[in-house]
Structures are given as structure tokens and as C-alpha cells.
Coordinates of C-alpha atoms and ligand atoms in Angstrom, one line a residue:
M1 CA -0.1 0.0 0.0
I2 CA 2.7 2.2 1.0
D3 CA 5.1 1.6 -2.4
S4 CA 2.0 1.9 -4.3
Y5 CA 1.4 6.3 -3.0
L6 CA 2.1 8.4 -5.7
P7 CA 2.7 11.7 -4.2
E8 CA 0.4 15.1 -5.3
M9 CA 2.6 16.9 -7.8
P10 CA 2.9 20.4 -7.5
P11 CA 1.2 23.0 -10.3
V12 CA 2.8 23.5 -13.0
P13 CA 3.8 27.1 -12.9
D14 CA 1.8 29.1 -16.2
P15 CA 5.1 30.5 -18.9
L16 CA 3.6 33.9 -19.4
L17 CA 3.6 34.5 -15.8
P18 CA 6.3 37.2 -15.2
P19 CA 9.1 36.8 -12.9
A20 CA 7.5 38.2 -9.1
S21 CA 8.7 42.5 -8.4
L22 CA 9.6 40.1 -4.2
R23 CA 12.0 37.3 -4.0
L24 CA 13.3 35.0 -1.6
T25 CA 16.2 33.1 -1.4
V26 CA 17.4 29.9 -0.1
V27 CA 21.3 30.0 0.0
R28 CA 21.0 26.1 -0.1
E29 CA 25.2 25.7 1.1
A30 CA 24.4 27.4 3.7
L31 CA 21.9 24.9 5.2
A32 CA 23.5 22.0 3.7
A33 CA 27.1 23.2 5.9
N34 CA 23.8 24.6 8.7
W35 CA 22.5 20.6 9.2
R36 CA 26.7 18.9 9.1
A37 CA 27.5 21.6 11.8
L38 CA 24.4 20.2 13.7
D39 CA 25.2 16.7 13.3
T40 CA 28.7 17.2 14.4
L41 CA 27.8 19.1 17.9
S42 CA 25.7 16.2 18.6
G43 CA 28.8 14.2 18.9
S44 CA 27.8 10.2 18.3
A45 CA 24.3 11.0 18.0
A46 CA 22.8 12.1 14.3
A47 CA 21.4 14.5 13.9
G48 CA 17.8 15.1 12.0
A49 CA 15.6 17.8 10.8
A50 CA 12.5 19.6 12.2
V51 CA 10.6 20.5 8.9
K52 CA 7.1 22.0 10.1
A53 CA 5.3 24.9 8.9
D54 CA 7.3 24.8 5.5
C55 CA 10.8 24.5 6.9
Y56 CA 9.8 27.4 9.0
G57 CA 8.9 29.1 6.0
L58 CA 11.1 29.0 3.6
G59 CA 9.9 26.5 1.4
T60 CA 9.3 22.7 2.0
D61 CA 10.4 21.9 -1.7
T62 CA 13.4 23.7 -1.2
C63 CA 14.5 22.7 1.7
V64 CA 14.1 19.0 2.5
P65 CA 16.1 18.2 -0.3
V66 CA 18.8 19.7 0.5
L67 CA 18.6 17.9 4.4
R68 CA 18.5 14.6 2.7
D69 CA 21.3 15.6 0.7
A70 CA 23.6 16.5 3.1
G71 CA 22.7 13.3 5.0
C72 CA 19.4 13.7 7.6
R73 CA 17.4 10.5 7.8
T74 CA 15.0 12.1 10.2
F75 CA 12.4 14.8 9.4
F76 CA 10.0 15.9 11.8
V77 CA 6.4 18.0 10.9
A78 CA 3.8 18.6 13.0
H79 CA 0.4 18.0 11.3
W80 CA -1.0 14.7 9.0
S81 CA -1.3 18.1 6.0
E82 CA 2.4 18.1 6.4
V83 CA 3.4 14.8 5.6
A84 CA 2.9 14.5 1.7
A85 CA 5.5 17.3 0.7
V86 CA 7.7 16.0 2.6
A87 CA 7.1 12.7 1.4
R88 CA 7.9 13.5 -1.9
H89 CA 11.8 14.0 -1.3
V90 CA 12.0 11.2 1.3
P91 CA 10.8 8.0 2.5
A92 CA 7.4 8.2 4.0
D93 CA 9.0 6.3 6.7
Q94 CA 11.2 8.9 8.2
I95 CA 9.1 11.5 8.6
A96 CA 7.7 11.9 12.3
V97 CA 4.3 13.1 13.3
L98 CA 5.0 15.1 16.8
H99 CA 0.5 16.0 17.1
G100 CA -0.1 12.4 16.6
V101 CA -3.2 10.5 15.8
L102 CA -6.5 11.8 17.6
S103 CA -9.0 10.2 15.6
E104 CA -9.1 6.7 13.5
A105 CA -9.0 8.9 9.6
D106 CA -5.2 9.6 11.6
C107 CA -4.4 6.4 12.0
A108 CA -5.9 5.1 8.7
Y109 CA -4.0 8.1 7.2
A110 CA -0.9 7.5 8.8
R111 CA -0.8 4.0 7.5
H112 CA -1.9 4.9 4.2
I113 CA 1.0 7.4 3.7
G114 CA 4.1 5.7 6.3
A115 CA 4.8 8.7 8.1
I116 CA 5.1 7.5 11.8
P117 CA 2.8 9.1 13.8
V118 CA 4.6 10.4 18.1
I119 CA 1.9 8.7 20.2
N120 CA 1.5 11.6 22.9
S121 CA -0.9 10.0 25.6
R122 CA -2.5 7.0 26.7
E123 CA -5.2 7.5 24.9
Q124 CA -3.8 8.0 21.5
A125 CA -1.6 5.0 22.1
M126 CA -4.9 2.4 22.8
L127 CA -6.3 4.2 19.4
W128 CA -3.0 3.4 17.6
Q129 CA -2.8 0.3 18.6
S130 CA -6.9 -0.6 18.1
T131 CA -6.6 0.2 14.6
G132 CA -3.4 -2.0 14.1
G133 CA -0.8 -0.9 16.0
G134 CA 2.7 -1.0 14.8
R135 CA 5.8 1.1 14.7
C136 CA 5.7 4.4 16.0
H137 CA 7.1 7.0 18.2
L138 CA 6.7 8.3 21.4
M139 CA 6.6 11.4 23.4
V140 CA 7.9 11.8 27.1
D141 CA 6.6 15.1 28.9
T142 CA 9.6 16.5 31.0
G143 CA 8.5 19.7 31.9
I144 CA 7.3 21.8 29.1
N145 CA 3.2 20.5 29.7
R146 CA 1.9 20.3 25.9
L147 CA 2.2 17.4 24.8
G148 CA 3.6 13.5 25.8
I149 CA 2.2 10.8 28.7
A150 CA 4.0 11.8 32.2
P151 CA 6.7 9.7 33.0
S152 CA 4.7 8.4 36.0
Q153 CA 2.5 6.6 32.7
A154 CA 6.1 4.7 31.8
H155 CA 4.7 1.4 33.5
D156 CA 1.4 1.7 32.0
P157 CA 0.7 -2.2 29.8
V158 CA -0.7 0.3 27.2
I159 CA 2.4 2.4 26.9
Q160 CA 4.4 -0.9 27.5
A161 CA 3.3 -2.7 24.0
L162 CA 3.5 0.6 21.8
A163 CA 6.1 -0.6 19.2
I164 CA 8.6 2.7 19.8
D165 CA 11.2 3.8 17.6
I166 CA 12.4 6.6 18.3
L167 CA 11.2 8.0 22.2
L168 CA 11.0 11.5 22.5
S169 CA 11.2 14.5 25.3
H170 CA 11.0 18.3 24.3
L171 CA 13.0 21.0 26.2
A172 CA 11.5 24.0 26.9
S173 CA 14.4 26.7 27.9
A174 CA 17.5 25.2 26.3
D175 CA 17.7 28.3 25.1
E176 CA 18.6 29.8 28.7
R177 CA 20.9 28.7 31.4
T178 CA 18.5 27.4 34.1
A179 CA 18.6 24.2 36.0
M180 CA 15.5 23.1 34.2
N181 CA 17.5 21.7 31.2
R182 CA 19.6 19.2 34.0
M183 CA 16.4 18.3 35.6
Q184 CA 14.2 17.2 31.9
A185 CA 17.5 15.3 31.4
E186 CA 17.5 13.4 33.5
L187 CA 14.0 12.8 33.9
F188 CA 14.1 11.7 29.6
A189 CA 16.7 9.2 31.2
E190 CA 14.8 7.6 34.0
A191 CA 11.9 7.7 31.2
A192 CA 14.3 5.4 28.7
A193 CA 15.8 3.3 31.3
A194 CA 11.5 2.0 31.9
I195 CA 9.9 2.0 28.4
P196 CA 11.6 0.0 25.6
H197 CA 13.1 2.4 22.5
Q198 CA 15.0 2.6 19.6
R199 CA 16.2 6.0 20.2
L200 CA 16.7 8.9 22.1
S201 CA 15.5 11.8 21.1
L202 CA 15.0 15.1 23.0
A203 CA 18.0 18.4 22.3
N204 CA 16.3 20.6 19.7
S205 CA 18.7 23.8 18.0
A206 CA 19.7 25.8 21.7
G207 CA 19.5 21.8 23.4
I208 CA 22.5 20.7 21.2
A209 CA 24.3 23.3 22.3
L210 CA 24.0 22.0 25.5
G211 CA 26.2 19.3 24.7
E212 CA 26.3 15.5 24.5
S213 CA 24.9 14.8 27.6
F214 CA 21.8 15.8 25.6
A215 CA 22.4 14.9 22.4
F216 CA 21.1 11.1 23.7
D217 CA 20.9 9.1 20.0
L218 CA 18.6 11.9 17.6
T219 CA 18.9 16.0 17.4
R220 CA 15.9 17.4 16.1
P221 CA 17.6 21.0 15.6
G222 CA 14.8 23.4 13.3
L223 CA 16.2 27.2 13.8
A224 CA 19.8 26.7 13.9
L225 CA 19.2 24.7 10.5
Y226 CA 17.8 28.0 9.0
G227 CA 20.6 30.5 10.5
G228 CA 19.0 30.8 13.9
I229 CA 21.4 31.0 16.5
P230 CA 19.4 30.6 19.4
R231 CA 22.5 30.6 22.6
P232 CA 26.1 32.3 22.1
E233 CA 27.8 28.4 21.5
L234 CA 26.4 28.3 18.1
D235 CA 27.5 31.4 17.0
G236 CA 30.7 30.8 14.1
H237 CA 29.1 27.4 13.2
I238 CA 25.6 28.4 11.5
R239 CA 25.2 30.7 8.3
P240 CA 22.6 33.0 7.5
V241 CA 19.9 31.0 5.1
V242 CA 17.5 33.7 4.2
R243 CA 17.8 36.7 1.3
V244 CA 15.3 38.6 0.7
E245 CA 14.5 41.4 -2.0
A246 CA 12.3 43.4 -3.7
Q247 CA 11.5 45.9 -6.1
I248 CA 10.5 49.6 -6.4
L249 CA 7.4 50.1 -7.9
Q250 CA 8.1 54.5 -8.2
C251 CA 9.5 56.8 -7.8
R252 CA 8.3 59.9 -5.9
D253 CA 9.5 63.2 -5.1
L254 CA 8.4 64.7 -2.0
A255 CA 7.7 68.6 -0.9
P256 CA 7.9 69.8 3.0
G257 CA 4.6 69.1 4.6
E258 CA 3.8 66.1 2.8
A259 CA 2.9 62.7 4.2
V260 CA 3.5 59.4 3.7
G261 CA 1.2 56.1 4.2
Y262 CA -1.8 55.7 6.1
N263 CA -2.7 57.4 9.0
A264 CA 0.4 59.8 8.0
T265 CA 2.4 58.9 10.8
F266 CA 5.7 60.6 8.3
I267 CA 5.5 63.5 7.2
A268 CA 8.4 65.2 5.1
P269 CA 11.0 67.9 6.6
T270 CA 12.0 68.5 3.7
H271 CA 12.3 68.4 0.0
M272 CA 13.3 63.6 -0.6
R273 CA 13.2 61.9 -2.8
V274 CA 11.2 58.0 -2.0
G275 CA 10.0 55.1 -2.9
T276 CA 8.0 52.7 -2.6
V277 CA 8.8 49.2 -2.5
S278 CA 7.0 45.8 -3.6
I279 CA 6.8 43.6 -0.1
G280 CA 4.3 44.6 2.4
Y281 CA 3.2 42.5 5.5
A282 CA 0.6 40.2 3.7
D283 CA 4.4 38.9 3.2
G284 CA 5.7 38.5 6.4
F285 CA 7.3 42.2 6.3
L286 CA 5.2 42.6 9.6
R287 CA 4.6 46.2 11.0
S288 CA 6.6 45.6 14.0
R289 CA 9.3 46.0 12.0
G290 CA 8.4 49.4 10.4
P291 CA 9.7 51.8 12.8
G292 CA 13.9 52.6 12.9
N293 CA 14.6 50.2 10.0
A294 CA 16.0 50.7 6.6
F295 CA 16.4 48.3 3.3
G296 CA 19.3 48.5 1.8
H297 CA 20.7 49.3 -1.9
Q298 CA 25.0 48.4 -2.2
G299 CA 25.7 48.4 1.1
R300 CA 23.3 51.7 2.0
A301 CA 21.1 52.3 4.6
L302 CA 17.1 53.2 2.9
P303 CA 15.5 54.5 6.0
L304 CA 11.7 53.0 5.9
L305 CA 8.9 56.0 6.3
G306 CA 5.4 56.1 7.7
R307 CA 3.4 53.0 8.1
V308 CA 3.8 49.1 6.6
S309 CA 1.1 48.8 4.4
M310 CA -0.1 45.2 3.6
D311 CA 1.6 45.1 -0.3
M312 CA 4.2 48.3 0.0
V313 CA 7.0 50.0 2.1
V314 CA 8.0 53.3 1.4
V315 CA 11.7 54.1 1.7
D316 CA 14.1 57.1 1.9
L317 CA 16.2 57.1 -1.1
A318 CA 18.9 59.7 -0.2
A319 CA 21.3 57.1 -0.3
A320 CA 20.5 55.5 -3.4
P321 CA 20.1 58.4 -5.9
E322 CA 20.5 56.3 -8.9
A323 CA 17.4 54.1 -7.9
V324 CA 14.3 53.5 -10.5
A325 CA 11.9 51.6 -10.6
G326 CA 12.6 48.4 -10.6
T327 CA 15.8 48.8 -8.7
W328 CA 15.9 45.6 -6.8
V329 CA 16.8 46.4 -2.8
D330 CA 17.8 44.2 0.1
V331 CA 14.6 43.4 3.0
P332 CA 17.6 42.7 6.4
W333 CA 16.0 39.5 6.6
N334 CA 18.8 38.1 9.4
I335 CA 17.4 36.1 12.3
A336 CA 20.6 35.9 13.6
D337 CA 20.9 39.5 14.7
A338 CA 19.0 39.9 17.5
A339 CA 18.7 44.2 16.6
Q340 CA 16.6 43.2 13.3
Q341 CA 14.2 41.4 15.4
N342 CA 12.4 43.9 17.0
A343 CA 9.2 42.7 18.5
L344 CA 9.9 39.1 16.6
T345 CA 11.6 36.3 17.5
A346 CA 13.5 34.7 14.8
Y347 CA 10.6 31.9 14.8
E348 CA 8.3 34.4 14.1
M349 CA 11.0 35.9 11.5
L350 CA 10.5 33.4 9.9
T351 CA 7.6 31.3 10.1
V352 CA 5.0 34.5 9.2
I353 CA 6.9 34.4 5.5
G354 CA 4.4 35.0 3.1
R355 CA 2.9 32.8 0.5
R356 CA 3.7 35.5 -3.0
L357 CA 7.4 35.9 -0.9
K358 CA 7.8 32.0 -0.8
N359 CA 6.9 31.7 -5.0
G360 CA 8.4 34.7 -5.5
Ligands
PLP401 C1 10.1 22.6 16.6 C2 10.3 21.7 17.2 C3 12.1 21.6 17.6 C4 12.9 22.8 17.1 O1 13.5 23.7 17.7 P1 14.0 24.1 17.4 O2 14.1 25.3 18.9 O3 13.1 25.2 15.9 O4 15.5 24.2 17.1 C5 12.4 20.1 18.0 N1 11.0 19.0 18.7 C6 10.3 19.2 18.4 C7 9.3 18.4 19.3 C8 9.5 20.5 18.4 O5 8.1 21.4 17.9

């Protein structure tokens, strides 16, 4: 049944469709290098990859083949709806579904497509067994209190009867220096002693930086693959992966006293040349990243003026007098640089990337 499954093909692009006025470039060599660096930092453990949420917004079809070719053999998604896109590129049984099974339909789909559920509760375990059982993963909660069985349920016969490949837990505060990390690792080791399993997995990106005693058999980096640096120990190992550019749609001359954008929050103090750039909050350049920030052109800063609109933002062209309609400008998306994040975390800066930008 699994062998006969034919994954859906992506839609064929229209050859007459002109190039988009904004684009996201994933630096594939950097993504591959980041996976290899995290695999090395994982010591004797192998690195997997969190590829949920369309590879944190960077595109499954772009990123998963790169991770596969770099050597990754275990891929984590959250939803069953995310499996088929990943399974176009890797064997389905290398895909683990973190939300587990809520219904018989989930179980039937798991067996149809061949991806492996992460069982999160005694109820999920009973459902999986009653619909036929078979290979699964198991999440044990060691303190984050989101998903997973309690350590006290380890000896439950329903749990003991599962055919568990990966036994996992998830760190709540791996990006902080806190005693909770060690406590979670100890609880996890106790659960591992009580529950039969093939492989053990605890560390996310920040957890890898905590050292080899957190790595067990398999690590699950996400953010750091895509260029995020959740702990200083990863500095120097992780390369930026994302480059975002957008075109100027129109240049305009402002007279002193003229306003820019919704609610006229910027008033020109003097004559100014400005450019309207083809990116907005619908693309993931959220309004919180407007005030005080700048786009770039050949290393020069183009300060943002007024509110970020849904599809546009206006920049000061004083530093780029040669810019015209059609000129590409750099939109800062360096998620390792906290100063650029303002009210957004690196995780949010990636996962809000909009469809138009991804497809550009
Ligand atoms: C998202 C996720 C990861 C990856 O975490 P990062 O902090 O992005 O490295 C690992 N494990 C689980 C269970 C997750 O949900």
C-alpha cells in the first residue's frame, strides 16, 4: 500500500507569468552546512531536522532535498497535512508527525502514507493499537506540559505494548541557563530506562548547544538549520540562510509637509526622493518591523518611512539617488541579529513569511 502511494505533483507554473517583484532566496549551501555543523555538534548522535511549518517558512520543496542530500534521515512535522509535501523528497517512514493521532482517520492516513506518528498520550496509544498498532514514536513530557505522557505512566501496559522507535522529550528552556534543562534530561533518562525503544531524542537547536549529554541518539534542530542562533555557543557554526529582496515599484518626489502612508505618520521635513517597495505585511514584513528600520541597496541604508502597508512600504532614497522603478533592494531578514528582530523572535520572522514571497 505504501509503495503504491503516488504523491501529488506540484502545480505546473504558467510560462507566461512574469517574474515576481519580490523574492526569497534560500542559500542552499548554507542550509546544508548548518545541518552538517549541527550533526557534528551532536557528537555520536545523528541530527534529524524539524521541517514543520513549511520548513519554518522557507519552503519544503527547497529545503528538504538539501537536508536529505546533506545526510539527514529523520524529519519532523507537526500535522498530517504536512506529510505529503515532505514525502515527495524522502521515504515516508523517515517522517515523524509530532501531533500524533487524534482519530481513526489519522491512523488510517498514517498507514496509507507510511509516516510515523508520535504518540502523545495513553488515549493516543490505545487508538493506535486498536487500529492495528505497528511502529510509532512516543513523546514523554518532562516539564514543558504541552504534549506527551507523564513519566508516571511509563509502566502502563498500554505504553509498554507500543512498538516504539524514537522515544522523545522536549526541552522548555534550552535557550536559557537554567537548572530545568538538567532536570528534564534526568527525567528523560529515567523514562528511557523504563520504556522499550530503539532511539532516544531530546535536544532541539538550543539543546544541541547544551552539550553531548543532551544529544542521546538523535537531535531535532529546526531554527539553527535555517540560520537562527538561539545560544551563543552556536555562534561561528551557523551561517545565514535567508535572503529577501523586493523591487521598487515607483519613485516619488515629496515636498516639505507632505505625508507618507496610512495615518500620515511620516511628514517630509524637506524635499525628499522616496521609493515605494513591493513588500508588505501580507508577505511577512510585519508592521512591527517598520519604524526605525531600513532596507539596503549596495550596502547603503534606505530608512523606512511611515506605516508598512499590506503590499508596500516606502523608503527614503537619499542614499541611492540612482534607484529607479525596478531597482532591487535588500530587505533585512538576518534572524541571527537580534537587533533586527524588534518585537519578533527569529522563529516568528521565519514562520510569518507569506506565500507571495515564498513563491517569488
Ligand atoms: C519545533 C520542534 C523542534 C525544533 O526546535 P528548534 O528550537 O527550532 O530547534 C524540535 N522538537 C520538537 C518537538 C519541536 O516541536
